[in-house]
Coordinates of C-alpha atoms in Angstrom, one line a residue:
Chain A
M360 CA 33.3 8.2 11.1
S361 CA 31.4 10.4 11.2
K362 CA 26.9 9.1 10.1
L363 CA 25.5 12.1 11.7
V364 CA 27.2 15.9 11.0
T365 CA 25.5 18.8 11.6
R366 CA 27.0 22.6 10.9
N367 CA 25.8 25.6 12.0
L368 CA 21.9 24.3 11.7
S369 CA 20.2 27.4 12.9
M370 CA 15.9 27.7 13.2
T371 CA 14.6 30.6 13.4
F372 CA 10.3 31.1 13.9
G373 CA 9.2 34.0 13.3
G374 CA 11.8 36.8 15.6
L375 CA 12.7 34.0 17.7
V376 CA 15.8 32.1 17.4
A377 CA 15.3 28.5 18.4
L378 CA 18.6 27.2 17.4
D379 CA 21.4 28.9 16.7
G380 CA 24.7 27.4 14.8
V381 CA 24.7 23.9 15.5
D382 CA 27.6 22.2 15.3
L383 CA 27.3 18.1 15.9
D384 CA 29.2 16.0 14.8
V385 CA 28.9 12.1 15.7
P386 CA 30.3 9.2 15.0
E387 CA 28.6 5.6 13.7
G388 CA 28.5 3.1 17.1
E389 CA 27.7 5.8 19.0
I390 CA 25.5 6.8 21.7
R391 CA 24.8 10.7 22.4
G392 CA 22.8 12.6 24.6
V393 CA 21.5 16.3 23.8
I394 CA 20.4 17.8 27.4
G395 CA 19.6 20.9 28.3
P396 CA 16.9 22.6 30.0
N397 CA 13.4 23.5 28.9
G398 CA 13.2 25.7 25.9
A399 CA 16.6 25.1 25.3
G400 CA 16.3 23.4 21.4
K401 CA 16.3 20.2 21.2
T402 CA 12.8 18.9 19.7
T403 CA 13.8 21.3 17.3
L404 CA 16.5 20.4 16.7
L405 CA 15.3 16.3 16.1
N406 CA 12.5 18.1 13.7
A407 CA 14.9 20.4 11.6
I408 CA 17.7 17.1 11.8
T409 CA 14.7 14.8 10.3
G410 CA 13.5 17.7 7.7
V411 CA 9.6 18.4 10.2
N412 CA 10.9 21.6 9.9
Q413 CA 12.9 23.0 7.2
P414 CA 16.3 23.9 8.8
T415 CA 16.7 28.6 8.3
D416 CA 20.7 28.5 8.1
G417 CA 23.2 25.4 7.9
E418 CA 22.7 21.6 6.8
V419 CA 23.2 18.2 7.6
L420 CA 24.8 15.1 6.6
L421 CA 24.0 11.3 6.9
D422 CA 27.3 9.6 5.8
G423 CA 28.7 12.9 4.4
E424 CA 25.4 13.5 2.1
V425 CA 23.7 16.5 2.7
I426 CA 20.2 15.8 3.9
S427 CA 18.8 18.4 4.7
G428 CA 16.2 19.8 2.7
L429 CA 14.7 17.2 1.5
K430 CA 11.7 15.5 2.7
A431 CA 10.7 14.4 5.3
S432 CA 10.0 11.3 3.9
R433 CA 13.0 11.3 2.2
I434 CA 15.0 12.1 5.1
A435 CA 13.2 8.9 6.4
A436 CA 13.9 7.1 3.9
R437 CA 17.8 7.6 3.3
G438 CA 18.2 5.4 7.0
L439 CA 17.2 8.2 9.6
A440 CA 14.8 7.2 12.1
R441 CA 12.5 7.9 15.2
T442 CA 11.0 7.8 18.1
F443 CA 8.7 10.5 19.1
Q444 CA 7.9 12.9 22.7
T445 CA 4.4 12.3 22.7
S446 CA 3.7 8.5 21.4
Q447 CA 2.5 8.4 18.0
L448 CA 2.2 4.7 18.4
F449 CA -1.2 4.2 15.7
A450 CA -4.2 3.5 16.5
G451 CA -7.0 1.4 15.1
M452 CA -4.2 -1.0 13.3
T453 CA -2.7 -3.8 15.6
V454 CA 1.9 -3.4 18.0
L455 CA 1.9 -6.0 14.4
E456 CA 0.4 -3.6 11.6
N457 CA 2.6 -1.0 13.1
V458 CA 5.4 -2.3 13.1
M459 CA 4.8 -4.1 9.4
T460 CA 4.1 -0.1 8.6
G461 CA 8.0 0.3 9.3
L462 CA 8.8 -1.7 7.0
H463 CA 7.0 0.2 4.3
A464 CA 9.6 1.9 1.6
R465 CA 11.9 -1.9 2.2
M466 CA 8.2 -3.2 0.5
G467 CA 7.8 -2.5 -3.3
T468 CA 4.1 -3.4 -3.2
S469 CA 2.1 -0.5 -5.7
P470 CA -2.3 -0.8 -5.1
L471 CA -2.5 -2.4 -8.3
A472 CA -0.4 -5.4 -7.1
A473 CA -1.8 -5.3 -4.1
A474 CA -5.3 -4.8 -5.3
F475 CA -5.0 -7.7 -7.1
G476 CA -3.5 -9.5 -4.4
L477 CA -0.5 -11.0 -7.0
P478 CA 1.7 -14.2 -5.5
S479 CA 4.5 -11.7 -4.6
V480 CA 2.0 -9.5 -2.2
W481 CA 0.8 -12.4 -0.4
R482 CA 5.0 -13.3 -0.7
E483 CA 6.0 -9.6 0.7
E484 CA 3.5 -10.0 3.1
E485 CA 4.6 -12.9 4.8
D486 CA 8.5 -12.1 4.7
A487 CA 7.5 -8.8 6.7
T488 CA 5.5 -10.1 9.4
E489 CA 8.2 -11.8 9.7
K490 CA 10.7 -9.2 10.1
A491 CA 8.1 -7.5 12.0
M492 CA 7.4 -10.4 14.6
S493 CA 11.3 -10.5 14.8
A494 CA 11.2 -6.8 15.9
L495 CA 9.5 -7.0 18.6
D496 CA 10.5 -10.1 19.7
F497 CA 14.5 -7.4 20.3
V498 CA 12.2 -5.5 21.6
G499 CA 10.1 -8.2 23.8
M500 CA 7.0 -7.1 22.8
Q501 CA 5.8 -10.3 20.8
Q502 CA 3.3 -11.1 23.3
F503 CA 1.1 -7.2 23.0
A504 CA 1.5 -8.4 19.1
D505 CA -2.7 -8.6 17.8
R506 CA -3.2 -5.7 20.5
D507 CA -5.1 -2.7 19.4
G508 CA -2.0 0.7 18.8
G509 CA -4.1 2.6 21.2
E510 CA -5.1 0.2 24.0
L511 CA -1.6 -0.3 25.1
S512 CA 0.7 2.3 28.5
F513 CA 1.9 5.2 27.5
G514 CA 5.7 3.0 28.4
Q515 CA 4.8 0.3 25.8
Q516 CA 3.7 2.4 23.7
R517 CA 7.0 4.3 23.4
V518 CA 8.4 0.6 23.0
V519 CA 7.1 -0.7 20.3
E520 CA 8.1 3.2 18.5
I521 CA 11.6 2.0 18.7
A522 CA 10.4 -1.2 17.4
R523 CA 8.8 -0.1 14.6
A524 CA 11.6 2.5 13.9
L525 CA 14.8 -0.3 14.2
V526 CA 12.0 -2.1 11.6
R527 CA 13.7 -0.6 8.9
E528 CA 17.0 -0.7 9.9
P529 CA 18.1 2.7 10.1
R530 CA 21.4 4.3 9.8
V531 CA 20.8 6.4 12.1
L532 CA 18.2 6.0 15.3
L533 CA 17.2 10.1 17.0
L534 CA 14.9 9.6 20.1
D535 CA 13.5 11.9 21.6
E536 CA 13.0 11.5 25.3
P537 CA 12.7 7.7 25.9
A538 CA 12.6 7.6 29.5
V539 CA 9.5 10.3 30.2
G540 CA 7.7 8.5 32.4
L541 CA 8.5 5.6 33.3
S542 CA 9.7 3.9 35.4
M543 CA 12.9 2.9 37.9
T544 CA 12.8 -0.3 36.1
R545 CA 11.5 0.9 32.8
V546 CA 13.8 3.0 32.2
S547 CA 17.0 0.8 33.7
E548 CA 15.1 -2.0 30.9
L549 CA 15.3 0.4 28.6
D550 CA 18.7 0.9 29.6
A551 CA 19.4 -2.2 28.4
L552 CA 17.5 -2.0 24.6
L553 CA 19.7 1.1 23.7
R554 CA 23.6 -0.8 25.0
R555 CA 21.5 -3.9 23.0
I556 CA 21.4 -2.0 19.7
R557 CA 23.6 -0.4 19.6
E558 CA 25.5 -4.1 20.6
E559 CA 23.5 -5.9 17.9
R560 CA 22.0 -3.7 15.5
G561 CA 25.3 -1.4 15.0
V562 CA 23.0 1.5 15.5
T563 CA 24.0 4.6 15.9
I564 CA 21.9 6.5 18.9
V565 CA 21.0 9.8 18.8
M566 CA 18.9 10.9 22.4
I567 CA 17.4 13.6 23.9
E568 CA 16.6 13.1 27.8
H569 CA 15.5 14.9 30.6
V570 CA 16.1 11.5 32.6
I571 CA 20.0 12.2 34.2
R572 CA 20.7 8.5 35.2
L573 CA 19.6 7.3 31.6
V574 CA 21.9 9.9 30.0
M575 CA 25.4 9.1 32.5
G576 CA 25.1 5.6 32.5
V577 CA 24.3 4.6 28.7
C578 CA 25.1 7.9 26.7
D579 CA 29.4 8.1 24.9
R580 CA 29.0 12.0 24.8
I581 CA 26.5 14.3 26.1
T582 CA 25.5 18.0 24.2
V583 CA 24.5 20.2 25.9
L584 CA 22.3 22.6 24.7
S585 CA 20.7 25.6 26.2
S586 CA 19.1 28.8 24.5
G587 CA 19.1 27.0 21.1
R588 CA 23.0 27.3 21.5
K589 CA 25.8 23.9 22.5
I590 CA 27.2 25.2 25.2
A591 CA 29.3 22.0 26.3
E592 CA 29.9 18.8 24.8
G593 CA 32.0 15.6 26.3
T594 CA 31.4 12.7 28.6
A595 CA 29.1 13.1 31.7
D596 CA 31.8 13.8 33.7
E597 CA 33.3 16.6 31.6
V598 CA 29.7 17.9 31.1
T599 CA 28.5 17.7 34.5
Q600 CA 31.4 19.5 35.9
N601 CA 31.0 22.2 33.8
P602 CA 30.8 26.1 34.9
E603 CA 28.4 27.4 31.5
V604 CA 26.6 24.3 32.4
I605 CA 25.5 24.2 35.9
E606 CA 24.5 27.4 35.4
A607 CA 22.6 27.5 32.1
Y608 CA 20.2 24.6 35.1
L609 CA 20.2 26.2 38.3
G610 CA 20.8 30.0 37.1
R611 CA 24.2 32.2 37.9
E612 CA 25.1 32.5 41.5
L613 CA 24.2 36.1 42.5
D614 CA 27.3 39.0 43.2
A615 CA 26.6 39.4 47.2
Chain B
M1049 CA -22.3 -13.9 3.3
A1050 CA -22.9 -17.2 0.6
V1051 CA -27.1 -16.9 1.0
G1052 CA -26.3 -12.3 0.5
L1053 CA -25.3 -13.2 -2.1
V1054 CA -27.5 -16.0 -4.0
F1055 CA -30.5 -13.6 -2.6
L1056 CA -28.5 -10.9 -4.7
A1057 CA -28.1 -13.0 -7.9
T1058 CA -31.2 -14.2 -8.4
L1059 CA -32.6 -11.0 -7.3
P1060 CA -34.4 -10.2 -10.3
F1061 CA -36.2 -13.3 -10.3
H1062 CA -38.5 -12.8 -7.9
A1063 CA -38.6 -9.4 -6.9
N1064 CA -40.8 -6.4 -8.2
P1065 CA -39.4 -3.9 -11.4
Y1066 CA -40.0 -1.5 -7.2
L1067 CA -37.4 -4.1 -5.5
L1068 CA -35.0 -4.6 -8.6
F1069 CA -34.6 -0.9 -8.6
V1070 CA -34.0 -0.4 -5.0
G1071 CA -31.3 -3.1 -5.1
N1072 CA -30.1 -1.5 -8.2
L1073 CA -29.3 1.7 -6.6
A1074 CA -28.0 0.5 -3.4
M1075 CA -25.5 -1.8 -5.0
L1076 CA -24.1 1.3 -6.6
Y1077 CA -23.9 3.8 -3.5
I1078 CA -21.5 0.2 -2.5
V1079 CA -19.7 1.4 -4.8
L1080 CA -19.6 4.8 -4.3
T1081 CA -19.4 3.9 -0.2
V1082 CA -16.6 1.8 -0.2
G1083 CA -14.4 4.4 -2.2
L1084 CA -15.0 8.1 -0.3
N1085 CA -14.6 5.5 3.0
L1086 CA -11.2 5.0 1.4
L1087 CA -11.1 8.6 2.3
I1088 CA -12.1 9.4 5.2
G1089 CA -12.5 6.6 7.0
Y1090 CA -9.2 5.0 6.6
T1091 CA -6.7 8.6 5.2
G1092 CA -8.8 10.7 7.3
M1093 CA -9.6 13.5 4.9
L1094 CA -12.6 15.2 5.5
A1095 CA -13.4 15.9 1.6
F1096 CA -17.4 16.5 0.2
Q1097 CA -16.1 16.5 -3.4
N1098 CA -17.4 12.8 -3.6
A1099 CA -20.8 14.0 -3.9
A1100 CA -19.8 16.0 -6.9
L1101 CA -17.4 13.4 -8.5
F1102 CA -20.8 11.6 -8.7
G1103 CA -21.7 13.5 -11.4
V1104 CA -19.0 14.0 -13.0
G1105 CA -18.8 10.4 -14.1
A1106 CA -22.7 10.7 -14.7
Y1107 CA -22.8 13.4 -16.5
G1108 CA -19.5 12.3 -18.4
C1109 CA -21.0 9.5 -19.1
A1110 CA -24.1 10.7 -20.0
V1111 CA -22.7 13.3 -22.6
L1112 CA -19.8 10.9 -24.5
R1113 CA -23.1 8.4 -25.2
V1114 CA -25.3 10.6 -26.2
T1115 CA -23.9 13.7 -27.5
L1116 CA -21.2 11.8 -29.0
G1117 CA -22.4 8.7 -29.4
L1118 CA -20.5 5.9 -28.7
P1119 CA -21.3 2.9 -26.2
Y1120 CA -22.3 2.5 -22.7
W1121 CA -19.2 0.5 -22.3
L1122 CA -16.9 2.8 -23.2
S1123 CA -18.8 6.0 -21.4
L1124 CA -19.6 4.0 -18.4
P1125 CA -15.8 3.7 -17.7
A1126 CA -14.9 7.1 -19.6
G1127 CA -17.2 8.6 -17.0
G1128 CA -15.3 7.3 -14.4
L1129 CA -11.7 7.8 -16.0
I1130 CA -12.7 12.2 -16.1
A1131 CA -14.7 11.9 -12.9
M1132 CA -11.1 10.6 -11.2
I1133 CA -8.9 13.2 -13.4
V1134 CA -11.2 16.3 -11.8
G1135 CA -10.6 14.0 -8.4
V1136 CA -6.9 14.2 -8.6
L1137 CA -6.9 17.7 -10.2
V1138 CA -9.2 18.7 -7.2
A1139 CA -6.2 16.6 -4.8
L1140 CA -3.7 19.2 -5.9
P1141 CA -5.1 22.6 -4.0
A1142 CA -6.9 20.2 -1.3
L1143 CA -3.5 18.5 -0.4
R1144 CA -2.4 21.4 1.5
L1145 CA -5.5 21.4 3.6
T1146 CA -6.8 19.2 6.0
G1147 CA -10.1 19.3 8.7
L1148 CA -12.0 22.1 8.7
Y1149 CA -10.5 23.6 5.8
L1150 CA -10.7 20.6 3.8
A1151 CA -14.6 20.5 4.4
L1152 CA -15.0 24.0 3.5
A1153 CA -12.8 24.4 0.0
T1154 CA -14.7 21.2 -1.0
V1155 CA -17.7 20.8 0.2
A1156 CA -17.7 24.4 -2.1
F1157 CA -16.3 22.7 -5.0
A1158 CA -19.1 20.6 -4.6
Q1159 CA -22.1 23.5 -5.1
F1160 CA -19.6 25.6 -7.9
T1161 CA -20.0 21.6 -10.2
L1162 CA -24.0 22.0 -9.0
W1163 CA -23.6 25.7 -10.5
V1164 CA -21.3 23.8 -13.6
F1165 CA -24.3 21.8 -14.0
L1166 CA -26.8 23.9 -13.6
H1167 CA -25.8 26.5 -16.2
W1168 CA -23.9 24.5 -18.6
Y1169 CA -26.7 24.6 -21.2
S1170 CA -25.1 23.2 -24.5
V1171 CA -22.9 20.0 -22.7
T1172 CA -25.2 19.9 -19.8
G1173 CA -28.4 21.0 -21.2
G1174 CA -29.5 22.8 -17.7
P1175 CA -31.8 22.6 -15.2
A1176 CA -33.4 19.8 -17.6
G1177 CA -30.2 17.6 -17.7
I1178 CA -30.1 14.8 -20.4
Q1179 CA -32.4 12.4 -21.3
M1180 CA -30.5 8.7 -22.6
H1181 CA -32.3 5.6 -23.8
P1182 CA -32.1 2.9 -22.5
V1183 CA -28.8 0.1 -23.0
D1184 CA -28.6 -1.9 -24.8
F1185 CA -27.6 -5.5 -23.3
G1186 CA -28.0 -7.6 -26.4
V1187 CA -28.1 -11.0 -25.6
L1188 CA -26.4 -11.2 -22.4
A1189 CA -29.6 -10.0 -20.8
S1190 CA -34.2 -9.9 -22.0
T1191 CA -34.2 -6.2 -20.9
A1192 CA -32.5 -3.1 -19.8
E1193 CA -32.8 -3.5 -16.2
Y1194 CA -31.8 -7.1 -15.7
G1195 CA -28.4 -6.2 -17.9
L1196 CA -27.7 -2.8 -15.4
Y1197 CA -28.8 -4.4 -12.1
Y1198 CA -26.0 -7.8 -13.4
L1199 CA -23.7 -5.0 -14.3
T1200 CA -23.8 -3.2 -11.1
M1201 CA -23.8 -6.2 -9.4
A1202 CA -20.4 -7.6 -11.6
I1203 CA -18.9 -4.5 -10.5
M1204 CA -19.9 -3.9 -7.1
L1205 CA -18.4 -6.9 -6.0
A1206 CA -15.4 -6.9 -7.9
V1207 CA -14.8 -2.9 -6.1
V1208 CA -15.6 -4.0 -3.1
A1209 CA -12.8 -7.6 -3.0
L1210 CA -10.3 -5.2 -5.2
T1211 CA -10.2 -3.0 -1.9
W1212 CA -10.6 -5.6 0.2
N1213 CA -7.3 -6.7 -1.0
L1214 CA -5.6 -3.1 -1.0
V1215 CA -6.1 -2.0 2.5
R1216 CA -4.5 -5.4 4.0
S1217 CA -1.2 -4.1 2.2
R1218 CA 1.1 -1.6 2.7
I1219 CA -1.0 0.6 1.2
G1220 CA -3.9 0.4 3.7
R1221 CA -1.4 0.5 5.6
A1222 CA 0.4 3.9 4.9
F1223 CA -3.2 5.9 5.1
V1224 CA -4.2 4.4 8.5
A1225 CA -0.8 6.5 9.2
I1226 CA -1.9 9.1 7.6
R1227 CA -5.5 9.5 8.8
E1228 CA -3.3 9.0 12.9
S1229 CA -0.5 11.1 12.5
E1230 CA 0.8 12.4 9.6
V1231 CA 4.4 13.8 11.3
A1232 CA 4.6 9.8 12.1
A1233 CA 3.3 8.6 8.7
E1234 CA 6.3 10.8 7.1
A1235 CA 8.9 9.4 10.3
L1236 CA 8.3 6.3 8.6
A1237 CA 8.7 7.1 4.9
I1238 CA 5.6 7.7 3.9
D1239 CA 5.1 10.1 1.3
L1240 CA 2.3 12.0 2.6
T1241 CA 1.5 13.7 -1.2
R1242 CA 1.3 10.7 -3.1
Y1243 CA -1.0 8.5 -1.1
K1244 CA -3.0 10.9 -0.4
T1245 CA -3.0 11.2 -4.2
I1246 CA -3.6 7.9 -3.9
A1247 CA -6.8 7.9 -2.6
Y1248 CA -8.4 11.0 -3.5
A1249 CA -8.0 9.2 -7.3
I1250 CA -9.2 6.2 -6.5
S1251 CA -12.5 7.3 -4.2
A1252 CA -13.3 9.6 -6.9
L1253 CA -13.1 6.7 -10.0
Y1254 CA -15.4 4.6 -7.6
A1255 CA -17.9 7.7 -7.5
G1256 CA -18.0 8.3 -11.0
V1257 CA -18.4 4.5 -12.7
A1258 CA -21.3 4.9 -9.9
G1259 CA -22.3 8.0 -11.2
G1260 CA -22.2 6.1 -14.7
L1261 CA -24.1 3.3 -13.8
F1262 CA -26.8 5.3 -11.6
A1263 CA -27.4 7.8 -14.7
A1264 CA -28.1 4.8 -16.9
M1265 CA -30.4 3.1 -14.2
L1266 CA -32.3 7.1 -14.4
G1267 CA -32.5 7.0 -18.0
I1268 CA -31.9 10.4 -17.5
V1269 CA -29.4 13.2 -15.3
V1270 CA -30.5 16.0 -14.2
P1271 CA -28.4 18.7 -11.3
E1272 CA -30.8 18.6 -7.8
S1273 CA -29.5 15.0 -7.2
Y1274 CA -26.0 15.5 -6.7
D1275 CA -26.4 18.9 -5.1
L1276 CA -26.0 18.9 -0.6
F1277 CA -28.2 16.8 0.4
Q1278 CA -25.9 14.3 -2.0
V1279 CA -23.1 15.3 0.5
I1280 CA -25.2 14.9 3.1
A1281 CA -26.6 10.9 2.4
Q1282 CA -23.3 10.0 1.3
F1283 CA -21.2 11.3 4.2
A1284 CA -23.8 9.2 6.1
M1285 CA -23.0 6.5 4.7
V1286 CA -19.4 6.3 5.6
V1287 CA -20.4 6.9 9.4
V1288 CA -23.1 5.3 10.2
G1289 CA -21.8 2.6 8.6
G1290 CA -18.3 2.5 10.2
I1291 CA -15.8 5.3 9.5
G1292 CA -11.9 3.1 8.1
S1293 CA -14.1 0.0 7.0
V1294 CA -14.8 -1.8 3.8
W1295 CA -17.4 -3.1 5.2
G1296 CA -18.7 -0.9 7.5
A1297 CA -19.1 0.7 3.8
V1298 CA -21.4 -1.7 2.4
I1299 CA -23.3 -1.8 5.9
G1300 CA -23.7 1.9 5.5
A1301 CA -24.9 1.6 1.5
V1302 CA -27.1 -0.3 2.3
G1303 CA -28.8 0.5 5.2
L1304 CA -29.3 4.1 4.6
I1305 CA -30.5 3.7 1.0
W1306 CA -33.9 1.3 3.3
V1307 CA -34.0 3.9 4.9
Q1308 CA -34.0 6.8 2.4
E1309 CA -36.7 4.3 0.7
A1310 CA -38.9 4.5 3.7
L1311 CA -39.5 7.4 4.2
R1312 CA -40.3 7.7 -0.1
A1313 CA -43.3 9.2 1.1
F1314 CA -42.2 11.8 3.2
K1315 CA -39.1 13.6 1.1
E1316 CA -39.2 16.0 3.2
F1317 CA -38.0 14.0 6.5
Q1318 CA -35.0 12.1 4.7
E1319 CA -32.6 15.2 5.1
I1320 CA -33.3 14.7 9.1
A1321 CA -33.4 11.0 8.7
F1322 CA -29.4 11.2 7.8
G1323 CA -28.7 14.1 9.6
G1324 CA -29.7 12.7 12.8
M1325 CA -28.5 9.3 11.9
I1326 CA -24.8 10.6 11.9
L1327 CA -25.6 12.5 14.8
L1328 CA -26.1 9.6 16.8
T1329 CA -23.8 7.6 15.4
V1330 CA -21.1 10.4 16.2
L1331 CA -22.4 11.6 19.6
F1332 CA -23.0 7.8 21.2
L1333 CA -21.3 4.6 18.3
R1334 CA -18.3 6.5 17.3
G1335 CA -17.9 3.0 15.2
G1336 CA -20.4 2.8 13.2
A1337 CA -22.7 -0.4 12.9
M1338 CA -19.3 -1.9 12.3
S1339 CA -18.3 -1.7 16.3
L1340 CA -21.1 -3.6 17.0
I1341 CA -20.1 -5.5 15.0
K1342 CA -17.4 -6.4 16.4
R1343 CA -17.8 -5.7 19.4
H1344 CA -20.8 -9.3 19.3
I1345 CA -19.1 -11.1 16.2
K1346 CA -16.4 -13.2 18.4
G1347 CA -13.3 -13.4 15.5
W1348 CA -14.6 -10.7 14.1
D1349 CA -11.3 -9.0 11.6
E1350 CA -10.9 -6.4 10.0
P1351 CA -6.7 -6.5 9.8
L1352 CA -5.0 -4.5 8.1
R1353 CA -2.2 -6.5 6.2
R1354 CA -2.7 -10.9 5.4
I1355 CA -2.4 -13.6 7.5
P1356 CA -0.1 -16.0 6.3
R1357 CA -1.1 -19.3 5.5
K1358 CA -0.9 -21.7 8.2
R1359 CA 3.6 -24.6 7.3

């Protein structure tokens, strides 16, 4: 069954066409990679799906329901979680509080109830603490729970960001270059984590990535973008042998 | 802390009228600063309309009490509510702004409000302002000063406690998330409009109530209390005390009122001192006085969550 679908998704900024009629169909439980040279429109695609930018044309469907046109926070509330290319872990908050913030929409405390510290608030906070700790446990970061979000290394922030997204029990998890700047050991750990997210949590994953080793290893299928258009789609083998993909990455051979 | 509370509660019995006045002033500024810190410190909105809203609360309270003859216990909360309504009306256009543009727009609003206070004679009395007779606390207090002191103290304690609870919940975490990254906050299903409006509304309500207390304490409401110096004084309290900390706001309010009173004989130096303190804090002590406390008092923590009880 199709989990996340885009139809003719297009985005223009001024005269610049950043996305040009992209069709995507990600079945439930798949790990989909999205690759492409710099400026291919990968992050634009993610921003259009998550409502950070409203697409100029086309639509996005989650479980068959149209979500494009909604505010970013409404789309997120529908069960779309994402991480960012540059880590967006909140400083001035501990790692645990960061992950608890992920539970925002799953909690119901109103400002008045919070101000008066009603018993229901206590229960909800305890429950949220437990869930957040177990999400940190899942990604192996529980020992960092009380550290400030800004103190962690780049790679650690990445993983906590994934925990913060996972705690929301999303239907689809969108990752924007999760492996950028990670050491090879860390990339292997990420590879294993992504598989566990799919197997144990049943989350569908769409991942933009430059680290080819990760993409080729973990993704079921790969979509290739170039200049805002989808130029190929298929398994790792199919994609790497596609002449159009080779051309997009390496350029055309000069005719003698 | 217990010592401080006992000191506060017994101040009327061992202090002269001037000290009582200063204590009262500091406490009502705590109310105001704790609210402003929610907006500037927690939510990260560089907004300066609270000096004007402080005035709106004061004028609202005075007009309702003097012109319409309402009792103080009604006109005080009503003044707060009026300030909150005006605050939310300011928030509506301000929601679209951040950073420099928000700062400019809200300072302009403060200047405009000052102009209204000065020129809307029929309501505000123009430059002469509105005289207010002392509040009668009846059997509750022997003099108006004592009564007002304890009323301010009760409101201050309630505001600090309620706000301290508020920030240790999903609401406080939403505020800080918005401050750190609006895009990431939205990606966690946090409705920016809703939570910014809540922050604007609460800080406006606190400013309005503080204004009503201020009006009763001075016995007169005049426009120059709510000028640009007021903007700077309030901002200094938040910054020097510690951005994003309830207790920092308390320290900032008390500390700067003390500085202001110490310089009462040299009025022109008050502004220089406040400006200088903002500058020094921003340059050398980003987290304000609170950052010193966090560094030197072991185990001091200002969490954004309820710590679960041990089972």
